[in-house]
Amino acid sequence: MNVENPLTSLINSVCKYKSVSIIGLEKNTGKTTTLNFLIKNSKNEILGITSIGVDGEDKSIIKPRIHINADTLVATAKSSLLQSDVTFEILSVLDINTPLGPIVIARSVTSGFVEISGASTKNGTKHVLNILHEYGATLTLVDGALSRKTFADPCITEASILCIGAAFSEDINVLVKETSKLVCFFSIEKVNIEIYKLYEEIMDQYKLAFIYQDKVLKSDLKTVIGASKEIQNNINDKLRYIFIKGIITNSLLEDILASNFALNQITFVIEDGTKLFLNMEVYLKFLNKGGSLKVLNPINIIGVSVNPQSSSGYCLDYNEIEKKLRTRIKVSIFNVLNHDWR
Amino acid sequence: MTGGDFMMDLDRKTLETLGFYTILDSMCISTAFGNNLLYTLKQITDEKALKNEYENIEKCLIRIKDDKFFNNFKDLLARFKDIRNTFLSCKNGEILDEVQLFEIKRFTLSALDLKNFYEESKLELIGINLLSFKEVYQKLNPIKNETSSFYIYDEYSTKLSEIRLKKSNLDKIVFKNNLEESLLKERASLANEEKNEEFLIRKKLSSELTKYMKDLLTFTENIGKLDLLLAKSKLALDYNMCHPHFHKDKFIKMENGIHPIIKDKIASRGGIFYPISIEVNCGTTVITGANMSGKTVILNIIALNYIMATLGFFSFAKDFQFTPLSFICFLREDATSLENGLSSFGGEIIHLKYILNKLPNEAGLILIDEFARGTNPLEGSNLSKALILYLNRFSSISILSTHYDGVCTLAKQHYQIKGLKSVDFKTLKNSLNLEEDKLKLINSLMDYTLEKVEKTALIPKDALNICSLLGVNSEFIKIAEEIYTGRSINEK
């Protein structure tokens, strides 16, 4: 039972927040198991559960069935609600529509399994979180998604738990590397309030902007992909910030680094760590050359959940994963398959 | 274009040009039901019904001066979701699901609140009857506390409570025993039993509720009527509209009528809007005035206010008296005929043919803006004269604007826009220098009010004055003056 401490500390830190999202890089990384664990161990809280849905009909994504106790608040699409074997007291029907019907707010009268399919937009999810709190939820768990296809926004919640596992890669080193990279990217420093406001104001309509000491230049480019030339053309001594709305790829940074411009007076500002599609090496190279990157919204990772079992049944050595991760990240790490959970 | 197919023979395009839809869009409607009514307005032909509608608006108008009352009323109305489809499904004998039952329950609660509010307000509007759906609420609320939430309560069937008790006892064991196969199977079978029993309850509930659906649908109509009344009275309050009155003969009398959109536009430019007063009977009335003096606007104002009154709204005027007529036609410069390849005259004639065909059988309001403007002046003038004489024979009310000379003597009445009548051009010419100042001045000196004149009154001839004032080449002015003088000598 020597894993009790990290788990208890995880539950304690989860309960400090009003909303926590569970995000997984792939299917079978243990999101559902993690969610079920948190549900089981948050007895003192009035729980709210929802998910960040997926735009369009991605049939490969099977909605997880989560086990809930009585008196749990849920926000899920109408047909998911009606299919559940839980008896739900229906509290409200929202004006948010999904392919599975409008989002319904309900409270469980009995325990059981329910499929959670939530709003698929950022604003929709924000609204749902507010409503769940209005109905009395003290902690809302959000089943999130983090894949290149969905761009779901972990920043909507106050904290997040990252789920990784053998399903992502059966090579421990790759797994450890990717995980620590994500944790590093997600915790990149936040910009100050003036820059935050300036970004929000300018980037409503634009994808790329240059902030100089004396002026602001907005780019007409519709995407940041392949914008390295435009960026290079606009670097000069007076440049202080480059606002980017979109993804930063390896090639973008590599091109900028190859151009040998002095980067130490310039801060790149992006929305959040999910927008970095980079290798750690490129990022470190960028930092070494004096480059600086800040985000509007850091993602507060309070724990990493590891699923050592891949879908083929092969099981990695959890202890080794944990040991290697410990040297690189500070947050709680735990094993989803630990049977004490169930 | 063969005349209207839309409302009182007015087509959509004309209504758009009149600004009618802009006015509708600006009204504060809170419900889907009110919205439906607003965009499917029909002429109210029954006099009693029209009178009742005006009465209702009058009653609401007095009360909504109290902001709090108005806002509370609107907020109450806005609570109603459009679940008519659910009502229809139930009426047709379909079995409702839990979410639909919840929505019906919530509807009945809001209905009760609305009924209480309405009765306390003592508005006593004609034609509004709000029923109570307490029975429906009670059927959906067997636990007897005041909730708006819903689920298939245990209270509905003892069998259901037994199944649920078994299932929850089983749940306590199942999850402790690591989801053992046989336990899960047992749980699944209990869950199935539960769903079946719930289905039977839903079926029973749905069939019990069927008989209330017609009344619930009628209730939504009442919500719509209340919503629309509230919006009409708000409009009346905001624009100081008047309660229209009937007149027994074919007659329209408008005192200080305005067009709210045009008035707002002019005000935003810093100009003054001149309200229009006019009185017309059957036969023709001719409106004349110099160019750019606003003849079309006057016709628009008459048309708009007549339409408002006949649809059961108040009118944008200090006083409006009228007779409900069976149609209203507006013949104006028509873009669609141009699109169809006809000359604008061709389009006019086709429309005119349609109007003339109606005359022997029905009495309507006919507005014609500068008939035959596109043809040569002699023919245009002759055709206009013929039209006026012909229209005089019927009981329809016809109002024509024209700038052709000699036409007005044949009409029953002649109104003229004062225009630049009282302006002393000589002194003006010497005072200002800049062109734009002069134009501005002309605009500000234009008197757009209407006055009744003798049938023989001549059409104002301000065009040459304006040319002169604006400093057009003096040689040209001299030649024009000679022609004018020559002409007036010939006229005498």
Short mmCIF file of N, CA, C and O in Angstrom, two decimals, chain B residues 179-252:
data_model
loop_
_atom_site.label_atom_id
_atom_site.label_comp_id
_atom_site.label_asym_id
_atom_site.label_seq_id
_atom_site.Cartn_x
_atom_site.Cartn_y
_atom_site.Cartn_z
N LEU B 179 -16.63 -6.08 -10.04
CA LEU B 179 -17.43 -6.30 -11.24
C LEU B 179 -17.43 -7.76 -11.69
O LEU B 179 -17.11 -8.08 -12.82
N GLU B 180 -17.77 -8.63 -10.76
CA GLU B 180 -17.82 -10.05 -11.08
C GLU B 180 -18.91 -10.32 -12.10
O GLU B 180 -19.99 -9.72 -12.07
N GLU B 181 -18.60 -11.21 -13.01
CA GLU B 181 -19.44 -11.49 -14.18
C GLU B 181 -20.90 -11.76 -13.85
O GLU B 181 -21.81 -11.15 -14.40
N SER B 182 -21.14 -12.68 -12.95
CA SER B 182 -22.53 -13.10 -12.68
C SER B 182 -23.32 -11.98 -12.03
O SER B 182 -24.51 -11.79 -12.31
N LEU B 183 -22.63 -11.22 -11.19
CA LEU B 183 -23.31 -10.09 -10.55
C LEU B 183 -23.70 -9.04 -11.59
O LEU B 183 -24.78 -8.47 -11.55
N LEU B 184 -22.77 -8.82 -12.52
CA LEU B 184 -23.05 -7.85 -13.56
C LEU B 184 -24.25 -8.29 -14.40
O LEU B 184 -25.09 -7.48 -14.78
N LYS B 185 -24.31 -9.58 -14.64
CA LYS B 185 -25.43 -10.11 -15.43
C LYS B 185 -26.74 -9.86 -14.71
O LYS B 185 -27.73 -9.44 -15.30
N GLU B 186 -26.72 -10.12 -13.41
CA GLU B 186 -27.93 -9.92 -12.62
C GLU B 186 -28.33 -8.45 -12.65
O GLU B 186 -29.50 -8.10 -12.78
N ARG B 187 -27.32 -7.61 -12.53
CA ARG B 187 -27.60 -6.18 -12.54
C ARG B 187 -28.20 -5.76 -13.86
O ARG B 187 -29.17 -4.99 -13.90
N ALA B 188 -27.63 -6.27 -14.95
CA ALA B 188 -28.14 -5.92 -16.27
C ALA B 188 -29.59 -6.34 -16.42
O ALA B 188 -30.41 -5.62 -17.00
N SER B 189 -29.90 -7.51 -15.89
CA SER B 189 -31.29 -7.97 -16.04
C SER B 189 -32.24 -7.12 -15.21
O SER B 189 -33.36 -6.82 -15.63
N LEU B 190 -31.79 -6.69 -14.02
CA LEU B 190 -32.63 -5.79 -13.21
C LEU B 190 -32.80 -4.45 -13.92
O LEU B 190 -33.89 -3.87 -13.92
N ALA B 191 -31.70 -3.99 -14.52
CA ALA B 191 -31.77 -2.70 -15.24
C ALA B 191 -32.79 -2.79 -16.37
O ALA B 191 -33.55 -1.86 -16.63
N ASN B 192 -32.81 -3.93 -17.01
CA ASN B 192 -33.78 -4.17 -18.08
C ASN B 192 -35.21 -4.14 -17.58
O ASN B 192 -36.09 -3.50 -18.18
N GLU B 193 -35.43 -4.82 -16.47
CA GLU B 193 -36.76 -4.81 -15.86
C GLU B 193 -37.18 -3.39 -15.53
O GLU B 193 -38.33 -2.99 -15.72
N GLU B 194 -36.21 -2.65 -15.00
CA GLU B 194 -36.50 -1.26 -14.62
C GLU B 194 -36.93 -0.44 -15.84
O GLU B 194 -37.92 0.28 -15.82
N LYS B 195 -36.16 -0.60 -16.92
CA LYS B 195 -36.48 0.15 -18.14
C LYS B 195 -37.86 -0.22 -18.66
O LYS B 195 -38.62 0.63 -19.11
N ASN B 196 -38.18 -1.50 -18.57
CA ASN B 196 -39.49 -1.94 -19.05
C ASN B 196 -40.61 -1.32 -18.24
O ASN B 196 -41.62 -0.85 -18.78
N GLU B 197 -40.44 -1.35 -16.93
CA GLU B 197 -41.47 -0.78 -16.06
C GLU B 197 -41.59 0.72 -16.30
O GLU B 197 -42.69 1.28 -16.35
N GLU B 198 -40.43 1.38 -16.47
CA GLU B 198 -40.46 2.82 -16.75
C GLU B 198 -41.20 3.10 -18.04
O GLU B 198 -41.96 4.06 -18.16
N PHE B 199 -40.98 2.21 -19.02
CA PHE B 199 -41.66 2.37 -20.30
C PHE B 199 -43.18 2.31 -20.12
O PHE B 199 -43.92 3.13 -20.67
N LEU B 200 -43.62 1.34 -19.34
CA LEU B 200 -45.06 1.20 -19.12
C LEU B 200 -45.64 2.44 -18.44
O LEU B 200 -46.73 2.91 -18.78
N ILE B 201 -44.86 2.98 -17.50
CA ILE B 201 -45.32 4.19 -16.82
C ILE B 201 -45.40 5.36 -17.79
O ILE B 201 -46.37 6.14 -17.80
N ARG B 202 -44.39 5.47 -18.63
CA ARG B 202 -44.38 6.56 -19.61
C ARG B 202 -45.57 6.43 -20.56
O ARG B 202 -46.22 7.42 -20.93
N LYS B 203 -45.84 5.18 -20.91
CA LYS B 203 -46.95 4.94 -21.84
C LYS B 203 -48.26 5.39 -21.20
O LYS B 203 -49.06 6.09 -21.82
N LYS B 204 -48.43 5.02 -19.94
CA LYS B 204 -49.66 5.37 -19.24
C LYS B 204 -49.77 6.88 -19.09
O LYS B 204 -50.81 7.48 -19.39
N LEU B 205 -48.69 7.50 -18.65
CA LEU B 205 -48.68 8.96 -18.48
C LEU B 205 -49.02 9.66 -19.79
O LEU B 205 -49.85 10.56 -19.83
N SER B 206 -48.35 9.21 -20.87
CA SER B 206 -48.56 9.86 -22.16
C SER B 206 -50.02 9.79 -22.57
O SER B 206 -50.59 10.77 -23.06
N SER B 207 -50.64 8.63 -22.37
CA SER B 207 -52.04 8.53 -22.80
C SER B 207 -52.96 9.35 -21.90
O SER B 207 -53.95 9.91 -22.36
N GLU B 208 -52.59 9.48 -20.61
CA GLU B 208 -53.40 10.33 -19.73
C GLU B 208 -53.28 11.80 -20.09
O GLU B 208 -54.20 12.58 -19.87
N LEU B 209 -52.13 12.16 -20.64
CA LEU B 209 -51.92 13.58 -20.95
C LEU B 209 -52.49 14.00 -22.29
O LEU B 209 -52.66 15.18 -22.56
N THR B 210 -52.78 13.02 -23.15
CA THR B 210 -53.24 13.34 -24.50
C THR B 210 -54.39 14.33 -24.51
O THR B 210 -54.41 15.27 -25.31
N LYS B 211 -55.35 14.14 -23.59
CA LYS B 211 -56.54 14.99 -23.66
C LYS B 211 -56.26 16.45 -23.31
O LYS B 211 -57.08 17.31 -23.58
N TYR B 212 -55.11 16.74 -22.74
CA TYR B 212 -54.81 18.13 -22.39
C TYR B 212 -54.08 18.88 -23.49
O TYR B 212 -53.89 20.10 -23.42
N MET B 213 -53.65 18.15 -24.51
CA MET B 213 -52.74 18.74 -25.48
C MET B 213 -53.38 19.85 -26.30
O MET B 213 -52.73 20.86 -26.62
N LYS B 214 -54.65 19.66 -26.64
CA LYS B 214 -55.32 20.70 -27.44
C LYS B 214 -55.32 22.01 -26.66
O LYS B 214 -54.99 23.07 -27.21
N ASP B 215 -55.67 21.93 -25.38
CA ASP B 215 -55.69 23.15 -24.56
C ASP B 215 -54.30 23.73 -24.40
O ASP B 215 -54.13 24.95 -24.34
N LEU B 216 -53.30 22.86 -24.30
CA LEU B 216 -51.92 23.37 -24.16
C LEU B 216 -51.51 24.12 -25.42
O LEU B 216 -50.86 25.16 -25.36
N LEU B 217 -51.91 23.59 -26.57
CA LEU B 217 -51.58 24.27 -27.82
C LEU B 217 -52.31 25.61 -27.90
O LEU B 217 -51.73 26.61 -28.34
N THR B 218 -53.56 25.63 -27.45
CA THR B 218 -54.29 26.90 -27.41
C THR B 218 -53.60 27.88 -26.48
O THR B 218 -53.55 29.09 -26.75
N PHE B 219 -53.08 27.35 -25.39
CA PHE B 219 -52.35 28.22 -24.45
C PHE B 219 -51.18 28.89 -25.14
O PHE B 219 -50.92 30.07 -24.92
N THR B 220 -50.47 28.15 -25.99
CA THR B 220 -49.34 28.75 -26.69
C THR B 220 -49.82 29.86 -27.62
O THR B 220 -49.13 30.87 -27.80
N GLU B 221 -51.02 29.69 -28.18
CA GLU B 221 -51.56 30.77 -29.02
C GLU B 221 -51.81 32.01 -28.17
O GLU B 221 -51.53 33.13 -28.60
N ASN B 222 -52.34 31.78 -26.96
CA ASN B 222 -52.58 32.91 -26.06
C ASN B 222 -51.29 33.60 -25.66
O ASN B 222 -51.23 34.82 -25.56
N ILE B 223 -50.24 32.80 -25.44
CA ILE B 223 -48.94 33.40 -25.13
C ILE B 223 -48.50 34.28 -26.28
O ILE B 223 -48.04 35.41 -26.10
N GLY B 224 -48.68 33.77 -27.48
CA GLY B 224 -48.31 34.53 -28.67
C GLY B 224 -49.09 35.83 -28.76
O GLY B 224 -48.51 36.89 -29.05
N LYS B 225 -50.39 35.76 -28.48
CA LYS B 225 -51.21 36.97 -28.56
C LYS B 225 -50.77 37.99 -27.52
O LYS B 225 -50.67 39.18 -27.82
N LEU B 226 -50.50 37.53 -26.32
CA LEU B 226 -50.03 38.43 -25.26
C LEU B 226 -48.71 39.07 -25.65
O LEU B 226 -48.50 40.28 -25.49
N ASP B 227 -47.82 38.23 -26.17
CA ASP B 227 -46.51 38.71 -26.59
C ASP B 227 -46.66 39.80 -27.64
O ASP B 227 -46.04 40.87 -27.58
N LEU B 228 -47.50 39.54 -28.63
CA LEU B 228 -47.69 40.48 -29.72
C LEU B 228 -48.33 41.77 -29.22
O LEU B 228 -47.92 42.87 -29.60
N LEU B 229 -49.31 41.63 -28.33
CA LEU B 229 -49.98 42.82 -27.78
C LEU B 229 -48.98 43.68 -27.03
O LEU B 229 -48.98 44.92 -27.15
N LEU B 230 -48.17 43.03 -26.25
CA LEU B 230 -47.16 43.74 -25.47
C LEU B 230 -46.23 44.51 -26.41
O LEU B 230 -45.90 45.68 -26.19
N ALA B 231 -45.83 43.84 -27.50
CA ALA B 231 -44.92 44.46 -28.46
C ALA B 231 -45.60 45.62 -29.19
O ALA B 231 -44.99 46.67 -29.41
N LYS B 232 -46.87 45.42 -29.55
CA LYS B 232 -47.59 46.49 -30.25
C LYS B 232 -47.73 47.71 -29.35
O LYS B 232 -47.58 48.86 -29.80
N SER B 233 -48.03 47.48 -28.07
CA SER B 233 -48.21 48.63 -27.19
C SER B 233 -46.88 49.31 -26.89
O SER B 233 -46.82 50.53 -26.75
N LYS B 234 -45.79 48.54 -26.85
CA LYS B 234 -44.48 49.15 -26.65
C LYS B 234 -44.14 50.05 -27.83
O LYS B 234 -43.61 51.14 -27.68
N LEU B 235 -44.45 49.55 -29.02
CA LEU B 235 -44.22 50.33 -30.23
C LEU B 235 -45.03 51.62 -30.16
O LEU B 235 -44.52 52.72 -30.45
N ALA B 236 -46.30 51.47 -29.74
CA ALA B 236 -47.18 52.63 -29.66
C ALA B 236 -46.64 53.64 -28.65
O ALA B 236 -46.69 54.85 -28.88
N LEU B 237 -46.13 53.13 -27.54
CA LEU B 237 -45.58 54.01 -26.51
C LEU B 237 -44.34 54.74 -27.02
O LEU B 237 -44.21 55.95 -26.89
N ASP B 238 -43.45 53.99 -27.64
CA ASP B 238 -42.19 54.58 -28.10
C ASP B 238 -42.39 55.64 -29.17
O ASP B 238 -41.63 56.60 -29.24
N TYR B 239 -43.38 55.44 -30.04
CA TYR B 239 -43.55 56.37 -31.15
C TYR B 239 -44.78 57.25 -31.02
O TYR B 239 -45.19 57.88 -31.99
N ASN B 240 -45.35 57.25 -29.82
CA ASN B 240 -46.51 58.12 -29.58
C ASN B 240 -47.61 57.90 -30.61
O ASN B 240 -48.15 58.84 -31.21
N MET B 241 -47.92 56.62 -30.85
CA MET B 241 -48.89 56.30 -31.90
C MET B 241 -50.31 56.55 -31.41
O MET B 241 -50.57 56.64 -30.21
N CYS B 242 -51.26 56.63 -32.35
CA CYS B 242 -52.63 56.93 -31.96
C CYS B 242 -53.55 55.74 -32.19
O CYS B 242 -53.31 54.89 -33.03
N HIS B 243 -54.62 55.73 -31.43
CA HIS B 243 -55.67 54.73 -31.53
C HIS B 243 -56.51 55.05 -32.76
O HIS B 243 -57.19 56.07 -32.80
N PRO B 244 -56.48 54.21 -33.82
CA PRO B 244 -57.24 54.54 -35.04
C PRO B 244 -58.74 54.44 -34.78
O PRO B 244 -59.19 53.70 -33.91
N HIS B 245 -59.50 55.21 -35.54
CA HIS B 245 -60.95 55.15 -35.40
C HIS B 245 -61.60 54.87 -36.73
O HIS B 245 -61.05 55.20 -37.78
N PHE B 246 -62.80 54.31 -36.66
CA PHE B 246 -63.51 54.00 -37.91
C PHE B 246 -64.32 55.18 -38.37
O PHE B 246 -64.79 56.00 -37.60
N HIS B 247 -64.51 55.19 -39.66
CA HIS B 247 -65.39 56.18 -40.25
C HIS B 247 -66.35 55.41 -41.13
O HIS B 247 -65.95 54.47 -41.79
N LYS B 248 -67.61 55.84 -41.15
CA LYS B 248 -68.54 54.98 -41.83
C LYS B 248 -68.42 55.01 -43.35
O LYS B 248 -68.66 54.03 -44.02
N ASP B 249 -68.07 56.14 -43.93
CA ASP B 249 -67.95 56.19 -45.39
C ASP B 249 -66.55 55.81 -45.81
O ASP B 249 -65.64 55.70 -45.01
N LYS B 250 -66.37 55.69 -47.11
CA LYS B 250 -65.05 55.40 -47.64
C LYS B 250 -64.20 56.66 -47.42
O LYS B 250 -64.42 57.68 -48.05
N PHE B 251 -63.25 56.54 -46.52
CA PHE B 251 -62.66 57.78 -46.03
C PHE B 251 -61.34 57.45 -45.33
O PHE B 251 -61.23 56.45 -44.66
N ILE B 252 -60.35 58.30 -45.52
CA ILE B 252 -59.15 58.20 -44.70
C ILE B 252 -58.77 59.61 -44.28
O ILE B 252 -58.65 60.51 -45.11
#
